[in-house]
PDB file of C-alpha atoms in Angstrom:
ATOM      1  CA  MET J 227      34.056 158.116 102.473  1.00  0.00           C
ATOM      2  CA  ASN J 228      32.413 159.809  99.467  1.00  0.00           C
ATOM      3  CA  SER J 229      34.598 162.742  98.439  1.00  0.00           C
ATOM      4  CA  HIS J 230      32.415 164.201  95.650  1.00  0.00           C
ATOM      5  CA  PRO J 231      32.187 167.994  96.017  1.00  0.00           C
ATOM      6  CA  GLU J 232      28.386 167.958  95.743  1.00  0.00           C
ATOM      7  CA  SER J 233      28.143 165.435  98.592  1.00  0.00           C
ATOM      8  CA  ALA J 234      30.469 167.519 100.742  1.00  0.00           C
ATOM      9  CA  TYR J 235      28.465 170.667 100.085  1.00  0.00           C
ATOM     10  CA  ALA J 236      25.175 168.937 100.864  1.00  0.00           C
ATOM     11  CA  ALA J 237      26.572 167.673 104.165  1.00  0.00           C
ATOM     12  CA  TYR J 238      27.960 171.103 104.982  1.00  0.00           C
ATOM     13  CA  ALA J 239      24.659 172.805 104.117  1.00  0.00           C
ATOM     14  CA  ALA J 240      22.755 170.412 106.371  1.00  0.00           C
ATOM     15  CA  TRP J 241      25.121 171.171 109.261  1.00  0.00           C
ATOM     16  CA  ARG J 242      24.913 174.911 108.570  1.00  0.00           C
ATOM     17  CA  ASP J 243      21.126 175.059 108.392  1.00  0.00           C
ATOM     18  CA  THR J 244      19.825 172.385 110.781  1.00  0.00           C
ATOM     19  CA  PRO J 245      20.476 172.610 114.543  1.00  0.00           C
ATOM     20  CA  GLN J 246      21.825 169.452 116.168  1.00  0.00           C
ATOM     21  CA  THR J 247      19.139 168.320 118.593  1.00  0.00           C
ATOM     22  CA  GLY J 248      20.323 164.772 119.344  1.00  0.00           C
ATOM     23  CA  PRO J 249      23.571 163.462 120.818  1.00  0.00           C
ATOM     24  CA  ILE J 250      26.676 165.290 119.611  1.00  0.00           C
ATOM     25  CA  ASP J 251      29.932 163.485 118.941  1.00  0.00           C
ATOM     26  CA  LEU J 252      32.261 166.467 118.947  1.00  0.00           C
ATOM     27  CA  SER J 253      32.310 169.981 120.404  1.00  0.00           C
ATOM     28  CA  ILE J 254      35.028 172.293 119.086  1.00  0.00           C
ATOM     29  CA  VAL J 255      35.859 175.167 121.425  1.00  0.00           C
ATOM     30  CA  ILE J 256      37.794 178.103 119.966  1.00  0.00           C
ATOM     31  CA  PRO J 257      38.842 180.884 122.362  1.00  0.00           C
ATOM     32  CA  ALA J 258      38.858 184.224 120.555  1.00  0.00           C
ATOM     33  CA  TYR J 259      40.023 187.713 121.403  1.00  0.00           C
ATOM     34  CA  ASN J 260      39.971 190.244 118.552  1.00  0.00           C
ATOM     35  CA  GLU J 261      40.138 187.507 115.906  1.00  0.00           C
ATOM     36  CA  GLN J 262      38.215 189.186 113.078  1.00  0.00           C
ATOM     37  CA  ALA J 263      40.987 188.397 110.591  1.00  0.00           C
ATOM     38  CA  ARG J 264      41.161 184.680 111.366  1.00  0.00           C
ATOM     39  CA  ILE J 265      37.952 183.349 112.868  1.00  0.00           C
ATOM     40  CA  VAL J 266      35.925 182.886 109.664  1.00  0.00           C
ATOM     41  CA  PRO J 267      38.666 180.954 107.784  1.00  0.00           C
ATOM     42  CA  THR J 268      39.154 178.745 110.850  1.00  0.00           C
ATOM     43  CA  ILE J 269      35.445 177.954 111.100  1.00  0.00           C
ATOM     44  CA  GLY J 270      35.489 177.203 107.372  1.00  0.00           C
ATOM     45  CA  ALA J 271      38.466 174.869 107.726  1.00  0.00           C
ATOM     46  CA  PHE J 272      36.704 172.772 110.371  1.00  0.00           C
ATOM     47  CA  ALA J 273      33.460 172.722 108.389  1.00  0.00           C
ATOM     48  CA  ALA J 274      35.258 171.585 105.227  1.00  0.00           C
ATOM     49  CA  HIS J 275      37.142 168.853 107.056  1.00  0.00           C
ATOM     50  CA  LEU J 276      34.202 167.509 109.047  1.00  0.00           C
ATOM     51  CA  ALA J 277      31.484 167.762 106.400  1.00  0.00           C
ATOM     52  CA  LEU J 278      31.817 164.113 105.373  1.00  0.00           C
ATOM     53  CA  SER J 279      33.258 162.754 108.609  1.00  0.00           C
ATOM     54  CA  GLY J 280      30.010 161.116 109.738  1.00  0.00           C
ATOM     55  CA  LEU J 281      30.296 162.920 113.078  1.00  0.00           C
ATOM     56  CA  THR J 282      27.645 165.117 114.608  1.00  0.00           C
ATOM     57  CA  TRP J 283      29.378 168.255 115.806  1.00  0.00           C
ATOM     58  CA  GLU J 284      29.072 171.809 117.028  1.00  0.00           C
ATOM     59  CA  LEU J 285      31.498 174.714 117.111  1.00  0.00           C
ATOM     60  CA  ILE J 286      31.646 177.076 120.079  1.00  0.00           C
ATOM     61  CA  VAL J 287      33.507 180.367 119.839  1.00  0.00           C
ATOM     62  CA  SER J 288      34.312 181.580 123.326  1.00  0.00           C
ATOM     63  CA  ASP J 289      34.665 185.308 122.785  1.00  0.00           C
ATOM     64  CA  ASP J 290      36.895 186.836 125.450  1.00  0.00           C
ATOM     65  CA  GLY J 291      35.639 190.403 125.334  1.00  0.00           C
ATOM     66  CA  SER J 292      36.655 191.167 121.742  1.00  0.00           C
ATOM     67  CA  ARG J 293      36.476 194.826 120.705  1.00  0.00           C
ATOM     68  CA  ASP J 294      36.640 194.201 116.972  1.00  0.00           C
ATOM     69  CA  ALA J 295      34.186 192.593 114.527  1.00  0.00           C
ATOM     70  CA  THR J 296      34.724 188.988 115.667  1.00  0.00           C
ATOM     71  CA  ARG J 297      31.170 188.512 116.947  1.00  0.00           C
ATOM     72  CA  ALA J 298      29.589 190.409 114.045  1.00  0.00           C
ATOM     73  CA  LEU J 299      31.339 188.218 111.471  1.00  0.00           C
ATOM     74  CA  ILE J 300      30.183 185.024 113.202  1.00  0.00           C
ATOM     75  CA  ASP J 301      26.630 186.360 113.310  1.00  0.00           C
ATOM     76  CA  LEU J 302      26.797 187.068 109.569  1.00  0.00           C
ATOM     77  CA  LEU J 303      27.659 183.418 108.911  1.00  0.00           C
ATOM     78  CA  ASP J 304      24.305 182.470 110.453  1.00  0.00           C
ATOM     79  CA  HIS J 305      25.338 178.848 111.098  1.00  0.00           C
ATOM     80  CA  ALA J 306      22.857 176.810 113.105  1.00  0.00           C
ATOM     81  CA  ASN J 307      25.593 174.862 114.911  1.00  0.00           C
ATOM     82  CA  VAL J 308      28.054 177.679 115.589  1.00  0.00           C
ATOM     83  CA  ARG J 309      27.455 179.229 119.000  1.00  0.00           C
ATOM     84  CA  VAL J 310      29.141 182.146 120.705  1.00  0.00           C
ATOM     85  CA  VAL J 311      29.619 182.370 124.450  1.00  0.00           C
ATOM     86  CA  GLU J 312      30.735 185.790 125.559  1.00  0.00           C
ATOM     87  CA  ALA J 313      32.657 187.274 128.454  1.00  0.00           C
ATOM     88  CA  PRO J 314      31.734 190.793 129.582  1.00  0.00           C
ATOM     89  CA  ALA J 315      35.431 191.724 129.501  1.00  0.00           C
ATOM     90  CA  ASN J 316      38.761 190.207 128.525  1.00  0.00           C
ATOM     91  CA  ALA J 317      39.610 187.633 131.204  1.00  0.00           C
ATOM     92  CA  GLY J 318      42.310 185.495 129.555  1.00  0.00           C
ATOM     93  CA  LYS J 319      42.592 182.525 127.233  1.00  0.00           C
ATOM     94  CA  GLY J 320      42.218 179.985 130.025  1.00  0.00           C
ATOM     95  CA  ALA J 321      39.004 181.607 131.199  1.00  0.00           C
ATOM     96  CA  ALA J 322      37.670 181.549 127.630  1.00  0.00           C
ATOM     97  CA  VAL J 323      38.417 177.828 127.235  1.00  0.00           C
ATOM     98  CA  LYS J 324      36.809 177.071 130.591  1.00  0.00           C
ATOM     99  CA  ARG J 325      33.678 178.961 129.546  1.00  0.00           C
ATOM    100  CA  GLY J 326      33.549 177.117 126.241  1.00  0.00           C
ATOM    101  CA  PHE J 327      34.009 173.720 127.873  1.00  0.00           C
ATOM    102  CA  ALA J 328      31.126 174.454 130.244  1.00  0.00           C
ATOM    103  CA  ALA J 329      28.878 175.038 127.217  1.00  0.00           C
ATOM    104  CA  ALA J 330      30.056 171.979 125.261  1.00  0.00           C
ATOM    105  CA  ARG J 331      27.583 169.128 124.701  1.00  0.00           C
ATOM    106  CA  GLY J 332      29.753 166.652 122.760  1.00  0.00           C
ATOM    107  CA  ARG J 333      31.042 163.285 123.976  1.00  0.00           C
ATOM    108  CA  MET J 334      34.446 164.607 122.853  1.00  0.00           C
ATOM    109  CA  VAL J 335      35.598 168.205 123.360  1.00  0.00           C
ATOM    110  CA  LEU J 336      38.391 169.826 121.353  1.00  0.00           C
ATOM    111  CA  PHE J 337      40.174 173.031 122.278  1.00  0.00           C
ATOM    112  CA  SER J 338      41.701 174.640 119.171  1.00  0.00           C
ATOM    113  CA  ASP J 339      43.436 177.975 118.708  1.00  0.00           C
ATOM    114  CA  ALA J 340      41.717 180.520 116.469  1.00  0.00           C
ATOM    115  CA  ASP J 341      44.696 180.755 114.104  1.00  0.00           C
ATOM    116  CA  ASN J 342      44.299 177.186 112.761  1.00  0.00           C
ATOM    117  CA  ALA J 343      48.057 176.720 113.288  1.00  0.00           C
ATOM    118  CA  THR J 344      47.363 173.015 113.683  1.00  0.00           C
ATOM    119  CA  PRO J 345      45.177 172.187 110.657  1.00  0.00           C
ATOM    120  CA  ALA J 346      41.715 170.768 111.221  1.00  0.00           C
ATOM    121  CA  ASP J 347      42.620 167.536 109.438  1.00  0.00           C
ATOM    122  CA  GLU J 348      45.013 166.670 112.272  1.00  0.00           C
ATOM    123  CA  LEU J 349      41.929 165.961 114.397  1.00  0.00           C
ATOM    124  CA  ALA J 350      41.625 162.386 113.129  1.00  0.00           C
ATOM    125  CA  GLY J 351      44.824 161.330 114.893  1.00  0.00           C
ATOM    126  CA  LEU J 352      43.563 162.668 118.218  1.00  0.00           C
ATOM    127  CA  ILE J 353      40.152 161.041 117.849  1.00  0.00           C
ATOM    128  CA  ALA J 354      41.829 157.704 117.109  1.00  0.00           C
ATOM    129  CA  ARG J 355      43.687 157.884 120.424  1.00  0.00           C
ATOM    130  CA  LEU J 356      40.495 158.589 122.382  1.00  0.00           C
ATOM    131  CA  GLU J 357      38.773 155.713 120.610  1.00  0.00           C
ATOM    132  CA  ALA J 358      41.727 153.509 121.630  1.00  0.00           C
ATOM    133  CA  GLY J 359      41.125 154.333 125.295  1.00  0.00           C
ATOM    134  CA  ALA J 360      42.893 157.607 126.104  1.00  0.00           C
ATOM    135  CA  ASP J 361      41.035 160.262 128.078  1.00  0.00           C
ATOM    136  CA  VAL J 362      43.044 163.187 126.705  1.00  0.00           C
ATOM    137  CA  ALA J 363      44.842 163.417 123.348  1.00  0.00           C
ATOM    138  CA  ILE J 364      47.088 166.416 122.802  1.00  0.00           C
ATOM    139  CA  GLY J 365      48.669 167.693 119.625  1.00  0.00           C
ATOM    140  CA  SER J 366      52.441 167.785 120.000  1.00  0.00           C
ATOM    141  CA  ARG J 367      55.148 169.670 118.133  1.00  0.00           C
ATOM    142  CA  ALA J 368      57.811 167.762 120.050  1.00  0.00           C
ATOM    143  CA  ALA J 369      56.717 164.141 119.477  1.00  0.00           C
ATOM    144  CA  ASP J 370      58.433 162.024 116.841  1.00  0.00           C
ATOM    145  CA  GLY J 371      56.756 162.600 113.491  1.00  0.00           C
ATOM    146  CA  ALA J 372      55.643 166.187 114.162  1.00  0.00           C
ATOM    147  CA  ASP J 373      56.031 168.675 111.312  1.00  0.00           C
ATOM    148  CA  VAL J 374      56.751 172.222 112.491  1.00  0.00           C
ATOM    149  CA  ILE J 375      56.943 174.989 109.891  1.00  0.00           C
ATOM    150  CA  ASN J 376      58.101 178.610 110.161  1.00  0.00           C
ATOM    151  CA  ARG J 377      58.852 178.517 113.880  1.00  0.00           C
ATOM    152  CA  SER J 378      61.339 181.208 114.833  1.00  0.00           C
ATOM    153  CA  LEU J 379      64.623 180.454 116.584  1.00  0.00           C
ATOM    154  CA  LEU J 380      63.447 182.526 119.554  1.00  0.00           C
ATOM    155  CA  ARG J 381      60.278 180.450 119.948  1.00  0.00           C
ATOM    156  CA  ARG J 382      62.181 177.170 119.533  1.00  0.00           C
ATOM    157  CA  THR J 383      64.708 178.192 122.177  1.00  0.00           C
ATOM    158  CA  LEU J 384      62.037 179.460 124.556  1.00  0.00           C
ATOM    159  CA  SER J 385      59.960 176.299 124.143  1.00  0.00           C
ATOM    160  CA  ALA J 386      62.926 174.068 124.926  1.00  0.00           C
ATOM    161  CA  GLY J 387      63.673 176.052 128.064  1.00  0.00           C
ATOM    162  CA  LEU J 388      60.067 176.033 129.229  1.00  0.00           C
ATOM    163  CA  ARG J 389      59.837 172.250 128.724  1.00  0.00           C
ATOM    164  CA  CYS J 390      62.735 171.838 131.154  1.00  0.00           C
ATOM    165  CA  ILE J 391      61.033 174.131 133.661  1.00  0.00           C
ATOM    166  CA  VAL J 392      57.797 172.146 133.393  1.00  0.00           C
ATOM    167  CA  ARG J 393      59.568 168.824 133.975  1.00  0.00           C
ATOM    168  CA  VAL J 394      61.336 170.160 137.058  1.00  0.00           C
ATOM    169  CA  GLY J 395      58.516 172.342 138.383  1.00  0.00           C
ATOM    170  CA  LEU J 396      55.479 170.118 137.851  1.00  0.00           C
ATOM    171  CA  GLY J 397      56.775 166.758 136.686  1.00  0.00           C
ATOM    172  CA  ILE J 398      54.277 166.681 133.811  1.00  0.00           C
ATOM    173  CA  GLY J 399      55.195 163.769 131.552  1.00  0.00           C
ATOM    174  CA  VAL J 400      54.358 165.567 128.296  1.00  0.00           C
ATOM    175  CA  ALA J 401      56.915 167.032 125.901  1.00  0.00           C
ATOM    176  CA  ASP J 402      54.716 169.824 124.491  1.00  0.00           C
ATOM    177  CA  THR J 403      52.237 171.324 126.928  1.00  0.00           C
ATOM    178  CA  GLN J 404      51.375 174.450 124.930  1.00  0.00           C
ATOM    179  CA  CYS J 405      50.187 173.292 121.510  1.00  0.00           C
ATOM    180  CA  GLY J 406      46.697 174.739 121.042  1.00  0.00           C
ATOM    181  CA  PHE J 407      45.047 171.520 119.873  1.00  0.00           C
ATOM    182  CA  LYS J 408      43.804 169.239 122.660  1.00  0.00           C
ATOM    183  CA  LEU J 409      40.971 166.698 122.685  1.00  0.00           C
ATOM    184  CA  PHE J 410      39.199 165.414 125.809  1.00  0.00           C
ATOM    185  CA  THR J 411      36.454 162.969 126.592  1.00  0.00           C
ATOM    186  CA  ALA J 412      33.435 164.874 127.886  1.00  0.00           C
ATOM    187  CA  GLU J 413      33.971 163.557 131.412  1.00  0.00           C
ATOM    188  CA  ALA J 414      37.621 164.641 131.460  1.00  0.00           C
ATOM    189  CA  ALA J 415      36.862 168.016 129.865  1.00  0.00           C
ATOM    190  CA  HIS J 416      34.219 168.974 132.396  1.00  0.00           C
ATOM    191  CA  ARG J 417      36.014 167.657 135.464  1.00  0.00           C
ATOM    192  CA  ILE J 418      39.323 169.293 134.549  1.00  0.00           C
ATOM    193  CA  SER J 419      37.861 172.651 133.508  1.00  0.00           C
ATOM    194  CA  SER J 420      35.673 172.850 136.610  1.00  0.00           C
ATOM    195  CA  ALA J 421      38.824 172.561 138.751  1.00  0.00           C
ATOM    196  CA  GLN J 422      40.840 175.022 136.662  1.00  0.00           C
ATOM    197  CA  THR J 423      42.086 178.193 138.368  1.00  0.00           C
ATOM    198  CA  VAL J 424      44.577 179.620 135.829  1.00  0.00           C
ATOM    199  CA  ASP J 425      42.862 182.052 133.459  1.00  0.00           C
ATOM    200  CA  GLY J 426      45.819 183.159 131.346  1.00  0.00           C
ATOM    201  CA  PHE J 427      48.108 181.809 128.645  1.00  0.00           C
ATOM    202  CA  SER J 428      49.562 179.029 130.824  1.00  0.00           C
ATOM    203  CA  PHE J 429      46.225 177.372 131.568  1.00  0.00           C
ATOM    204  CA  ASP J 430      47.351 174.299 129.565  1.00  0.00           C
ATOM    205  CA  LEU J 431      49.854 173.501 132.306  1.00  0.00           C
ATOM    206  CA  GLU J 432      47.149 173.314 134.929  1.00  0.00           C
ATOM    207  CA  MET J 433      44.840 171.256 132.711  1.00  0.00           C
ATOM    208  CA  LEU J 434      47.551 168.662 132.092  1.00  0.00           C
ATOM    209  CA  HIS J 435      48.595 168.681 135.753  1.00  0.00           C
ATOM    210  CA  LEU J 436      44.983 168.013 136.711  1.00  0.00           C
ATOM    211  CA  ALA J 437      44.647 165.304 134.062  1.00  0.00           C
ATOM    212  CA  GLU J 438      47.614 163.468 135.565  1.00  0.00           C
ATOM    213  CA  ARG J 439      46.407 164.123 139.112  1.00  0.00           C
ATOM    214  CA  PHE J 440      42.986 162.653 138.283  1.00  0.00           C
ATOM    215  CA  GLY J 441      44.560 159.581 136.710  1.00  0.00           C
ATOM    216  CA  TYR J 442      43.494 160.250 133.126  1.00  0.00           C
ATOM    217  CA  GLU J 443      45.421 158.609 130.319  1.00  0.00           C
ATOM    218  CA  ILE J 444      47.122 161.261 128.170  1.00  0.00           C
ATOM    219  CA  ALA J 445      48.227 160.498 124.606  1.00  0.00           C
ATOM    220  CA  GLU J 446      50.698 162.823 122.894  1.00  0.00           C
ATOM    221  CA  VAL J 447      50.063 162.863 119.134  1.00  0.00           C
ATOM    222  CA  PRO J 448      52.503 164.350 116.575  1.00  0.00           C
ATOM    223  CA  VAL J 449      50.857 167.029 114.443  1.00  0.00           C
ATOM    224  CA  ARG J 450      51.603 169.477 111.670  1.00  0.00           C
ATOM    225  CA  TRP J 451      51.934 173.022 112.979  1.00  0.00           C
ATOM    226  CA  PHE J 452      52.555 176.320 111.232  1.00  0.00           C
ATOM    227  CA  ASP J 453      53.591 179.490 113.051  1.00  0.00           C
ATOM    228  CA  ALA J 454      50.709 181.593 111.770  1.00  0.00           C
ATOM    229  CA  PRO J 455      51.094 185.376 111.458  1.00  0.00           C
ATOM    230  CA  GLY J 456      49.237 187.569 113.910  1.00  0.00           C
ATOM    231  CA  SER J 457      50.126 185.703 117.102  1.00  0.00           C
ATOM    232  CA  LYS J 458      49.388 187.659 120.279  1.00  0.00           C
ATOM    233  CA  VAL J 459      52.006 185.742 122.269  1.00  0.00           C
ATOM    234  CA  GLN J 460      54.834 187.927 123.586  1.00  0.00           C
ATOM    235  CA  PRO J 461      57.551 185.372 124.434  1.00  0.00           C
ATOM    236  CA  ALA J 462      59.438 187.276 127.158  1.00  0.00           C
ATOM    237  CA  ARG J 463      56.305 188.327 129.040  1.00  0.00           C
ATOM    238  CA  GLU J 464      54.677 184.930 128.709  1.00  0.00           C
ATOM    239  CA  ALA J 465      57.820 183.164 129.979  1.00  0.00           C
ATOM    240  CA  VAL J 466      57.495 185.097 133.236  1.00  0.00           C
ATOM    241  CA  ARG J 467      53.787 184.268 133.470  1.00  0.00           C
ATOM    242  CA  PHE J 468      54.603 180.633 132.709  1.00  0.00           C
ATOM    243  CA  VAL J 469      56.930 180.403 135.720  1.00  0.00           C
ATOM    244  CA  LEU J 470      54.413 182.201 137.943  1.00  0.00           C
ATOM    245  CA  SER J 471      51.694 179.772 136.835  1.00  0.00           C
ATOM    246  CA  ILE J 472      53.860 176.808 137.798  1.00  0.00           C
ATOM    247  CA  ALA J 473      54.356 178.350 141.236  1.00  0.00           C
ATOM    248  CA  ARG J 474      50.603 178.896 141.561  1.00  0.00           C
ATOM    249  CA  ILE J 475      49.776 175.323 140.554  1.00  0.00           C
ATOM    250  CA  ARG J 476      52.297 173.920 143.040  1.00  0.00           C
ATOM    251  CA  LEU J 477      50.877 176.147 145.781  1.00  0.00           C
ATOM    252  CA  ASN J 478      47.348 175.026 144.907  1.00  0.00           C
ATOM    253  CA  SER J 479      48.453 171.409 145.272  1.00  0.00           C
ATOM    254  CA  ILE J 480      50.107 172.082 148.621  1.00  0.00           C
ATOM    255  CA  GLN J 481      47.055 173.925 149.934  1.00  0.00           C
ATOM    256  CA  GLY J 482      44.654 171.196 148.784  1.00  0.00           C
ATOM    257  CA  VAL J 483      42.792 173.344 146.274  1.00  0.00           C
ATOM    258  CA  TYR J 484      42.343 170.394 143.897  1.00  0.00           C
ATOM    259  CA  ARG J 485      41.622 167.812 146.578  1.00  0.00           C
ATOM    260  CA  HIS J 486      37.853 167.615 146.120  1.00  0.00           C
ATOM    261  CA  ALA J 487      37.669 168.322 142.390  1.00  0.00           C
TER     262      ALA J 487
END
């Protein structure tokens, strides 16, 4: 790969100015709620990383009813291949991801958090697993080789407890269900998101439950992760919602909600 700065800028400028009209390799979906402080640097990080990747790609910001300048800042960028899909009101992170997946046109679809806690350059490891035959590749802070920086003791303790609850409650064979960096084939992305019923923070649980239920191969990939400032996660409240989501997913399974998905 040519790494000359002028080549990278030329590739970036072409992506910025020329809409992708042919097949798209990669759709990046970023759910956003009041992310004016972080959304532009995150878009820039993906653009810088992918400029010379050889991939055709688009970036979709799924705005979940933001009340700040998130949308205005994206509009100011005026990027031909950055799209915004909007909700009329805040409906939850899961609902935002579902909306973004419905709009995605790529043969691969990435969900990434707006804080760039998992750096954009970790994407290559996930793509390699899809190219090797996996249907879903998920960034993991618990897999051997992961590099986790600045994670508080409270979050480490809570995560360990929630992993035990997930194993017992849903039997999901994944160590880290909540890392906000997950890559899907287009077929898996659209089938899973169309069956999704959980709109809140714990939507990842349902997506992975559905992936296993549908027989998709899931690859867990160690990633670098930094506990970025400005997180909206409130651990105690989300732990309660996490348990309630598990109960809802189990009830859905019992009642046959997913049977025809």
